[in-house]
Amino acid sequence: MTHTCCVCNKSTLQENLVHCGKCKFYVHKECYGVVGGVSSADSWICQRCTLDMSGERCRLCPFSDGALKRTDSGGWAHILCAQYIPEVVFGKNYSMEPIILAHVPGPRFEQVCYICDEKGDDRAKRQGACMQCNVQWIDGHSS
């Protein structure tokens, strides 16, 4: 059976992924920074479920589902969002945490997301940090 990693979005065989026993999302260990001897057959709980923070939203986009990790400011961020914002770094690359947002300039959080604005999502268009498209001068969320 195949499943999709919610970090890299690649479909792969279930035995190559681990999944959270609570929120049920699947990830490659390398994509989420799972440290230790966890196999797909083992019971594993993601960081957000371990800390019972299921309602928390990503600080870099308007969404709360998917693979999030703690930030240096005590919030949460998607690993994928962190990889798209150039000023964001990981405290430890092997564990992908904490996601350090301290160097993200304030104006990134003040931009209106072009994609959310085009969709008419007034709530989402002003939440999180926008990245700039390298093809056109368009600002948007990474998710």
Coordinates of C-alpha atoms in Angstrom, one line a residue, residues 3-91:
H3 CA 0.9 6.7 1.2
T4 CA 2.0 10.3 0.7
C5 CA 4.6 12.0 2.9
C6 CA 3.0 15.2 4.1
V7 CA 6.4 17.0 4.0
C8 CA 7.7 16.2 0.5
N9 CA 4.4 15.2 -0.9
K10 CA 5.9 12.1 -2.6
S11 CA 3.9 8.8 -2.7
T12 CA 5.9 5.8 -1.4
L13 CA 5.4 2.4 0.0
Q14 CA 4.0 2.4 3.6
E15 CA 7.1 0.6 4.9
N16 CA 9.3 3.5 3.9
L17 CA 7.2 5.9 6.1
V18 CA 6.3 6.4 9.7
H19 CA 2.9 7.6 10.7
C20 CA 1.7 9.4 13.8
G21 CA -0.6 7.2 16.0
K22 CA -2.8 10.1 16.9
C23 CA -3.2 12.5 13.9
K24 CA -2.4 9.7 11.4
F25 CA -0.2 11.7 9.0
Y26 CA 2.6 9.9 7.2
V27 CA 6.2 11.2 6.8
H28 CA 9.6 10.0 5.7
K29 CA 11.8 9.9 8.8
E30 CA 14.3 12.1 7.0
C31 CA 11.7 14.7 6.0
Y32 CA 10.3 15.2 9.5
G33 CA 13.6 14.8 11.4
V34 CA 12.6 11.6 13.2
V35 CA 15.6 10.7 15.4
G36 CA 16.1 7.2 16.7
G37 CA 15.2 3.7 15.7
V38 CA 11.6 4.1 14.7
S39 CA 10.3 1.8 12.0
S40 CA 6.9 2.0 10.2
A41 CA 5.7 -0.9 12.4
D42 CA 6.5 1.0 15.6
S43 CA 4.1 3.3 17.5
W44 CA 5.3 6.8 16.9
I45 CA 3.7 10.1 17.9
C46 CA 4.6 13.4 16.2
Q47 CA 5.9 16.4 18.2
R48 CA 2.6 18.3 18.0
C49 CA 0.5 15.4 19.2
T50 CA 3.1 14.5 22.0
L51 CA 2.6 18.0 23.3
D52 CA -1.2 18.0 22.7
M53 CA -1.1 21.1 20.5
S54 CA -3.4 20.0 17.7
G55 CA -5.2 23.3 17.3
E56 CA -2.0 25.3 16.6
R57 CA -1.5 27.1 13.3
C58 CA 1.7 27.4 11.3
R59 CA 3.4 30.8 11.9
L60 CA 4.4 31.0 8.2
C61 CA 1.0 30.2 6.6
P62 CA -2.7 30.2 7.5
F63 CA -3.0 26.4 7.9
S64 CA -2.9 24.1 10.9
D65 CA -2.9 20.6 9.4
G66 CA 0.2 18.6 8.4
A67 CA 3.7 18.1 9.8
L68 CA 4.6 21.0 12.1
K69 CA 7.6 21.5 14.4
R70 CA 8.3 23.9 17.3
T71 CA 9.7 27.3 16.5
D72 CA 12.3 29.3 18.5
S73 CA 9.5 31.6 19.6
G74 CA 7.3 28.8 21.1
G75 CA 4.9 28.5 18.1
W76 CA 4.7 26.0 15.3
A77 CA 5.7 25.9 11.6
H78 CA 5.4 23.5 8.8
I79 CA 8.8 22.0 7.7
L80 CA 7.9 22.8 4.1
C81 CA 7.0 26.4 4.8
A82 CA 10.3 26.8 6.7
Q83 CA 12.2 25.5 3.7
Y84 CA 10.7 28.1 1.4
I85 CA 11.3 31.2 3.5
P86 CA 15.0 32.1 2.9
E87 CA 15.7 33.6 6.3
V88 CA 14.4 30.6 8.2
V89 CA 16.9 28.1 9.5
F90 CA 16.7 24.8 11.5
G91 CA 18.5 24.8 14.9

